[in-house]
mmCIF file of C-alpha atoms in Angstrom:
data_model
loop_
_atom_site.group_PDB
_atom_site.id
_atom_site.type_symbol
_atom_site.label_atom_id
_atom_site.label_comp_id
_atom_site.label_asym_id
_atom_site.label_seq_id
_atom_site.Cartn_x
_atom_site.Cartn_y
_atom_site.Cartn_z
ATOM 1 C CA MET B 1 0.000 0.000 0.000
ATOM 2 C CA THR B 2 1.381 3.411 -0.954
ATOM 3 C CA LEU B 3 0.404 6.277 1.289
ATOM 4 C CA SER B 4 1.336 9.908 1.572
ATOM 5 C CA THR B 5 3.554 10.905 4.476
ATOM 6 C CA SER B 6 0.985 13.545 5.427
ATOM 7 C CA ARG B 7 -1.651 11.064 6.643
ATOM 8 C CA PRO B 8 -1.282 8.790 9.637
ATOM 9 C CA VAL B 9 -1.999 5.094 9.290
ATOM 10 C CA ILE B 10 -4.244 3.398 11.831
ATOM 11 C CA GLU B 11 -4.873 -0.217 10.907
ATOM 12 C CA ASP B 12 -7.738 -0.729 13.379
ATOM 13 C CA PRO B 13 -9.313 2.418 14.869
ATOM 14 C CA SER B 14 -11.619 0.467 17.192
ATOM 15 C CA TRP B 15 -9.124 0.662 20.074
ATOM 16 C CA VAL B 16 -9.523 4.452 19.947
ATOM 17 C CA LEU B 17 -13.248 4.719 19.257
ATOM 18 C CA THR B 18 -14.793 1.813 21.196
ATOM 19 C CA PRO B 19 -14.099 3.224 24.690
ATOM 20 C CA ILE B 20 -15.773 6.477 23.606
ATOM 21 C CA THR B 21 -18.861 4.862 22.114
ATOM 22 C CA GLU B 22 -19.258 2.438 25.012
ATOM 23 C CA VAL B 23 -19.284 5.150 27.681
ATOM 24 C CA SER B 24 -22.948 5.986 26.981
ATOM 25 C CA LYS B 25 -25.805 4.743 24.825
ATOM 26 C CA ASP B 26 -26.297 8.412 23.911
ATOM 27 C CA VAL B 27 -23.067 8.480 21.863
ATOM 28 C CA LYS B 28 -24.214 7.975 18.257
ATOM 29 C CA HIS B 29 -21.007 8.000 16.227
ATOM 30 C CA ALA B 30 -17.302 8.690 16.530
ATOM 31 C CA LEU B 31 -14.597 9.174 13.956
ATOM 32 C CA ILE B 32 -10.932 9.914 13.532
ATOM 33 C CA LEU B 33 -10.025 12.397 10.831
ATOM 34 C CA SER B 34 -7.043 14.259 9.474
ATOM 35 C CA SER B 35 -6.802 18.045 9.472
ATOM 36 C CA ASP B 36 -7.347 18.014 5.705
ATOM 37 C CA GLY B 37 -10.720 16.310 6.173
ATOM 38 C CA MET B 38 -9.887 12.700 5.327
ATOM 39 C CA VAL B 39 -11.480 9.848 7.276
ATOM 40 C CA ILE B 40 -8.930 7.779 9.180
ATOM 41 C CA GLY B 41 -11.449 5.645 11.064
ATOM 42 C CA ALA B 42 -15.140 5.642 11.952
ATOM 43 C CA THR B 43 -17.583 3.647 14.025
ATOM 44 C CA ASP B 44 -19.377 0.840 12.223
ATOM 45 C CA GLY B 45 -22.769 2.556 12.221
ATOM 46 C CA LEU B 46 -21.498 5.514 10.215
ATOM 47 C CA ALA B 47 -21.711 5.053 6.435
ATOM 48 C CA ARG B 48 -18.446 5.771 4.593
ATOM 49 C CA ASP B 49 -19.892 8.560 2.423
ATOM 50 C CA THR B 50 -21.480 10.201 5.462
ATOM 51 C CA ALA B 51 -18.196 9.937 7.389
ATOM 52 C CA GLU B 52 -16.327 11.528 4.472
ATOM 53 C CA GLY B 53 -18.735 14.471 4.361
ATOM 54 C CA ILE B 54 -18.602 14.939 8.126
ATOM 55 C CA SER B 55 -14.798 14.781 8.084
ATOM 56 C CA ALA B 56 -14.512 17.444 5.396
ATOM 57 C CA MET B 57 -16.921 19.757 7.227
ATOM 58 C CA THR B 58 -15.194 19.095 10.560
ATOM 59 C CA ALA B 59 -11.809 20.094 9.166
ATOM 60 C CA ALA B 60 -13.319 23.347 7.879
ATOM 61 C CA LEU B 61 -15.103 23.938 11.199
ATOM 62 C CA HIS B 62 -11.873 23.401 13.123
ATOM 63 C CA GLY B 63 -9.983 25.875 10.948
ATOM 64 C CA ALA B 64 -12.726 28.488 11.248
ATOM 65 C CA ALA B 65 -13.052 28.000 15.016
ATOM 66 C CA ARG B 66 -9.298 28.312 15.514
ATOM 67 C CA ALA B 67 -9.110 31.491 13.430
ATOM 68 C CA ALA B 68 -12.137 33.051 15.145
ATOM 69 C CA ALA B 69 -10.987 32.141 18.662
ATOM 70 C CA ASN B 70 -7.451 33.378 18.065
ATOM 71 C CA ALA B 71 -8.739 36.663 16.632
ATOM 72 C CA ALA B 72 -11.288 37.173 19.413
ATOM 73 C CA LEU B 73 -8.790 36.273 22.135
ATOM 74 C CA GLU B 74 -5.888 38.117 20.477
ATOM 75 C CA ALA B 75 -3.890 34.880 20.540
ATOM 76 C CA PRO B 76 -0.936 34.303 18.219
ATOM 77 C CA ASP B 77 -1.757 32.748 14.851
ATOM 78 C CA GLY B 78 -1.597 28.985 15.035
ATOM 79 C CA THR B 79 -2.560 28.759 18.707
ATOM 80 C CA PRO B 80 -4.255 25.347 18.874
ATOM 81 C CA VAL B 81 -7.874 24.804 19.809
ATOM 82 C CA THR B 82 -8.270 22.081 22.410
ATOM 83 C CA THR B 83 -11.992 21.361 22.108
ATOM 84 C CA ILE B 84 -14.866 22.448 19.902
ATOM 85 C CA THR B 85 -18.428 21.729 21.001
ATOM 86 C CA VAL B 86 -21.508 22.393 18.882
ATOM 87 C CA GLN B 87 -25.041 21.805 20.124
ATOM 88 C CA ASN B 88 -28.377 22.041 18.374
ATOM 89 C CA ALA B 89 -31.877 20.742 19.050
ATOM 90 C CA HIS B 90 -30.829 17.222 18.001
ATOM 91 C CA GLY B 91 -27.630 16.717 19.958
ATOM 92 C CA THR B 92 -24.003 17.561 20.604
ATOM 93 C CA TYR B 93 -20.932 17.322 18.366
ATOM 94 C CA MET B 94 -17.469 17.489 19.945
ATOM 95 C CA ILE B 95 -14.065 17.720 18.258
ATOM 96 C CA MET B 96 -10.693 17.247 19.946
ATOM 97 C CA PRO B 97 -7.141 17.091 18.547
ATOM 98 C CA ALA B 98 -5.228 13.842 19.001
ATOM 99 C CA GLY B 99 -2.007 15.234 20.367
ATOM 100 C CA ALA B 100 0.199 18.084 19.259
ATOM 101 C CA ARG B 101 1.591 18.044 15.719
ATOM 102 C CA THR B 102 -0.366 14.966 14.605
ATOM 103 C CA ASN B 103 -2.892 16.823 12.397
ATOM 104 C CA THR B 104 -5.446 14.280 13.581
ATOM 105 C CA PHE B 105 -8.747 14.748 15.412
ATOM 106 C CA ILE B 106 -11.382 12.688 17.170
ATOM 107 C CA ALA B 107 -15.000 13.754 16.674
ATOM 108 C CA VAL B 108 -18.050 12.451 18.536
ATOM 109 C CA ALA B 109 -21.764 12.944 17.881
ATOM 110 C CA GLY B 110 -24.363 12.226 20.530
ATOM 111 C CA SER B 111 -27.859 12.996 21.679
ATOM 112 C CA LEU B 112 -28.681 15.884 23.992
ATOM 113 C CA ASP B 113 -28.605 13.368 26.856
ATOM 114 C CA MET B 114 -24.992 12.412 26.147
ATOM 115 C CA PRO B 115 -22.930 13.051 29.319
ATOM 116 C CA MET B 116 -20.592 15.659 27.814
ATOM 117 C CA GLY B 117 -18.143 15.759 30.714
ATOM 118 C CA THR B 118 -17.694 12.003 30.786
ATOM 119 C CA VAL B 119 -17.436 11.728 27.010
ATOM 120 C CA ALA B 120 -14.957 14.629 26.859
ATOM 121 C CA HIS B 121 -12.830 12.933 29.530
ATOM 122 C CA ILE B 122 -12.738 9.638 27.610
ATOM 123 C CA MET B 123 -12.097 11.510 24.337
ATOM 124 C CA ALA B 124 -9.144 13.309 25.925
ATOM 125 C CA ARG B 125 -7.721 10.037 27.230
ATOM 126 C CA GLN B 126 -8.096 8.328 23.858
ATOM 127 C CA ALA B 127 -6.777 11.378 21.981
ATOM 128 C CA LYS B 128 -3.664 11.317 24.153
ATOM 129 C CA LYS B 129 -3.105 7.607 23.471
ATOM 130 C CA LEU B 130 -3.682 8.084 19.751
ATOM 131 C CA GLY B 131 -1.364 11.089 19.630
ATOM 132 C CA GLU B 132 1.367 9.143 21.420
ATOM 133 C CA GLN B 133 1.039 6.259 18.969
ATOM 134 C CA LEU B 134 1.055 8.545 15.933
ATOM 135 C CA MET B 135 4.159 10.363 17.155
ATOM 136 C CA SER B 136 6.011 7.110 17.892
ATOM 137 C CA VAL B 137 5.336 5.326 14.588
ATOM 138 C CA PRO B 138 7.173 6.561 11.491
ATOM 139 C CA ALA B 139 4.833 7.536 8.668
ATOM 140 C CA ARG B 140 4.825 5.413 5.547
ATOM 141 C CA THR B 141 6.474 7.085 2.614
ATOM 142 C CA GLN B 142 5.823 7.075 -1.105
ATOM 143 C CA GLY B 143 6.619 3.672 -2.530
ATOM 144 C CA ALA B 144 6.534 1.887 0.830
ATOM 145 C CA SER B 145 4.561 -1.331 0.972
#
Protein backbone atom coordinates (compact mmCIF):
# COMPACT_ATOMS: atom_id res chain seq x y z
CA MET A 1 0.00 0.00 0.00
CA THR A 2 1.38 3.41 -0.95
CA LEU A 3 0.40 6.28 1.29
CA SER A 4 1.34 9.91 1.57
CA THR A 5 3.55 10.90 4.48
CA SER A 6 0.98 13.54 5.43
CA ARG A 7 -1.65 11.06 6.64
CA PRO A 8 -1.28 8.79 9.64
CA VAL A 9 -2.00 5.09 9.29
CA ILE A 10 -4.24 3.40 11.83
CA GLU A 11 -4.87 -0.22 10.91
CA ASP A 12 -7.74 -0.73 13.38
CA PRO A 13 -9.31 2.42 14.87
CA SER A 14 -11.62 0.47 17.19
CA TRP A 15 -9.12 0.66 20.07
CA VAL A 16 -9.52 4.45 19.95
CA LEU A 17 -13.25 4.72 19.26
CA THR A 18 -14.79 1.81 21.20
CA PRO A 19 -14.10 3.22 24.69
CA ILE A 20 -15.77 6.48 23.61
CA THR A 21 -18.86 4.86 22.11
CA GLU A 22 -19.26 2.44 25.01
CA VAL A 23 -19.28 5.15 27.68
CA SER A 24 -22.95 5.99 26.98
CA LYS A 25 -25.81 4.74 24.83
CA ASP A 26 -26.30 8.41 23.91
CA VAL A 27 -23.07 8.48 21.86
CA LYS A 28 -24.21 7.97 18.26
CA HIS A 29 -21.01 8.00 16.23
CA ALA A 30 -17.30 8.69 16.53
CA LEU A 31 -14.60 9.17 13.96
CA ILE A 32 -10.93 9.91 13.53
CA LEU A 33 -10.03 12.40 10.83
CA SER A 34 -7.04 14.26 9.47
CA SER A 35 -6.80 18.05 9.47
CA ASP A 36 -7.35 18.01 5.71
CA GLY A 37 -10.72 16.31 6.17
CA MET A 38 -9.89 12.70 5.33
CA VAL A 39 -11.48 9.85 7.28
CA ILE A 40 -8.93 7.78 9.18
CA GLY A 41 -11.45 5.65 11.06
CA ALA A 42 -15.14 5.64 11.95
CA THR A 43 -17.58 3.65 14.03
CA ASP A 44 -19.38 0.84 12.22
CA GLY A 45 -22.77 2.56 12.22
CA LEU A 46 -21.50 5.51 10.22
CA ALA A 47 -21.71 5.05 6.44
CA ARG A 48 -18.45 5.77 4.59
CA ASP A 49 -19.89 8.56 2.42
CA THR A 50 -21.48 10.20 5.46
CA ALA A 51 -18.20 9.94 7.39
CA GLU A 52 -16.33 11.53 4.47
CA GLY A 53 -18.73 14.47 4.36
CA ILE A 54 -18.60 14.94 8.13
CA SER A 55 -14.80 14.78 8.08
CA ALA A 56 -14.51 17.44 5.40
CA MET A 57 -16.92 19.76 7.23
CA THR A 58 -15.19 19.10 10.56
CA ALA A 59 -11.81 20.09 9.17
CA ALA A 60 -13.32 23.35 7.88
CA LEU A 61 -15.10 23.94 11.20
CA HIS A 62 -11.87 23.40 13.12
CA GLY A 63 -9.98 25.87 10.95
CA ALA A 64 -12.73 28.49 11.25
CA ALA A 65 -13.05 28.00 15.02
CA ARG A 66 -9.30 28.31 15.51
CA ALA A 67 -9.11 31.49 13.43
CA ALA A 68 -12.14 33.05 15.15
CA ALA A 69 -10.99 32.14 18.66
CA ASN A 70 -7.45 33.38 18.07
CA ALA A 71 -8.74 36.66 16.63
CA ALA A 72 -11.29 37.17 19.41
CA LEU A 73 -8.79 36.27 22.14
CA GLU A 74 -5.89 38.12 20.48
CA ALA A 75 -3.89 34.88 20.54
CA PRO A 76 -0.94 34.30 18.22
CA ASP A 77 -1.76 32.75 14.85
CA GLY A 78 -1.60 28.98 15.03
CA THR A 79 -2.56 28.76 18.71
CA PRO A 80 -4.25 25.35 18.87
CA VAL A 81 -7.87 24.80 19.81
CA THR A 82 -8.27 22.08 22.41
CA THR A 83 -11.99 21.36 22.11
CA ILE A 84 -14.87 22.45 19.90
CA THR A 85 -18.43 21.73 21.00
CA VAL A 86 -21.51 22.39 18.88
CA GLN A 87 -25.04 21.80 20.12
CA ASN A 88 -28.38 22.04 18.37
CA ALA A 89 -31.88 20.74 19.05
CA HIS A 90 -30.83 17.22 18.00
CA GLY A 91 -27.63 16.72 19.96
CA THR A 92 -24.00 17.56 20.60
CA TYR A 93 -20.93 17.32 18.37
CA MET A 94 -17.47 17.49 19.95
CA ILE A 95 -14.06 17.72 18.26
CA MET A 96 -10.69 17.25 19.95
CA PRO A 97 -7.14 17.09 18.55
CA ALA A 98 -5.23 13.84 19.00
CA GLY A 99 -2.01 15.23 20.37
CA ALA A 100 0.20 18.08 19.26
CA ARG A 101 1.59 18.04 15.72
CA THR A 102 -0.37 14.97 14.61
CA ASN A 103 -2.89 16.82 12.40
CA THR A 104 -5.45 14.28 13.58
CA PHE A 105 -8.75 14.75 15.41
CA ILE A 106 -11.38 12.69 17.17
CA ALA A 107 -15.00 13.75 16.67
CA VAL A 108 -18.05 12.45 18.54
CA ALA A 109 -21.76 12.94 17.88
CA GLY A 110 -24.36 12.23 20.53
CA SER A 111 -27.86 13.00 21.68
CA LEU A 112 -28.68 15.88 23.99
CA ASP A 113 -28.61 13.37 26.86
CA MET A 114 -24.99 12.41 26.15
CA PRO A 115 -22.93 13.05 29.32
CA MET A 116 -20.59 15.66 27.81
CA GLY A 117 -18.14 15.76 30.71
CA THR A 118 -17.69 12.00 30.79
CA VAL A 119 -17.44 11.73 27.01
CA ALA A 120 -14.96 14.63 26.86
CA HIS A 121 -12.83 12.93 29.53
CA ILE A 122 -12.74 9.64 27.61
CA MET A 123 -12.10 11.51 24.34
CA ALA A 124 -9.14 13.31 25.92
CA ARG A 125 -7.72 10.04 27.23
CA GLN A 126 -8.10 8.33 23.86
CA ALA A 127 -6.78 11.38 21.98
CA LYS A 128 -3.66 11.32 24.15
CA LYS A 129 -3.10 7.61 23.47
CA LEU A 130 -3.68 8.08 19.75
CA GLY A 131 -1.36 11.09 19.63
CA GLU A 132 1.37 9.14 21.42
CA GLN A 133 1.04 6.26 18.97
CA LEU A 134 1.05 8.54 15.93
CA MET A 135 4.16 10.36 17.16
CA SER A 136 6.01 7.11 17.89
CA VAL A 137 5.34 5.33 14.59
CA PRO A 138 7.17 6.56 11.49
CA ALA A 139 4.83 7.54 8.67
CA ARG A 140 4.82 5.41 5.55
CA THR A 141 6.47 7.09 2.61
CA GLN A 142 5.82 7.08 -1.11
CA GLY A 143 6.62 3.67 -2.53
CA ALA A 144 6.53 1.89 0.83
CA SER A 145 4.56 -1.33 0.97
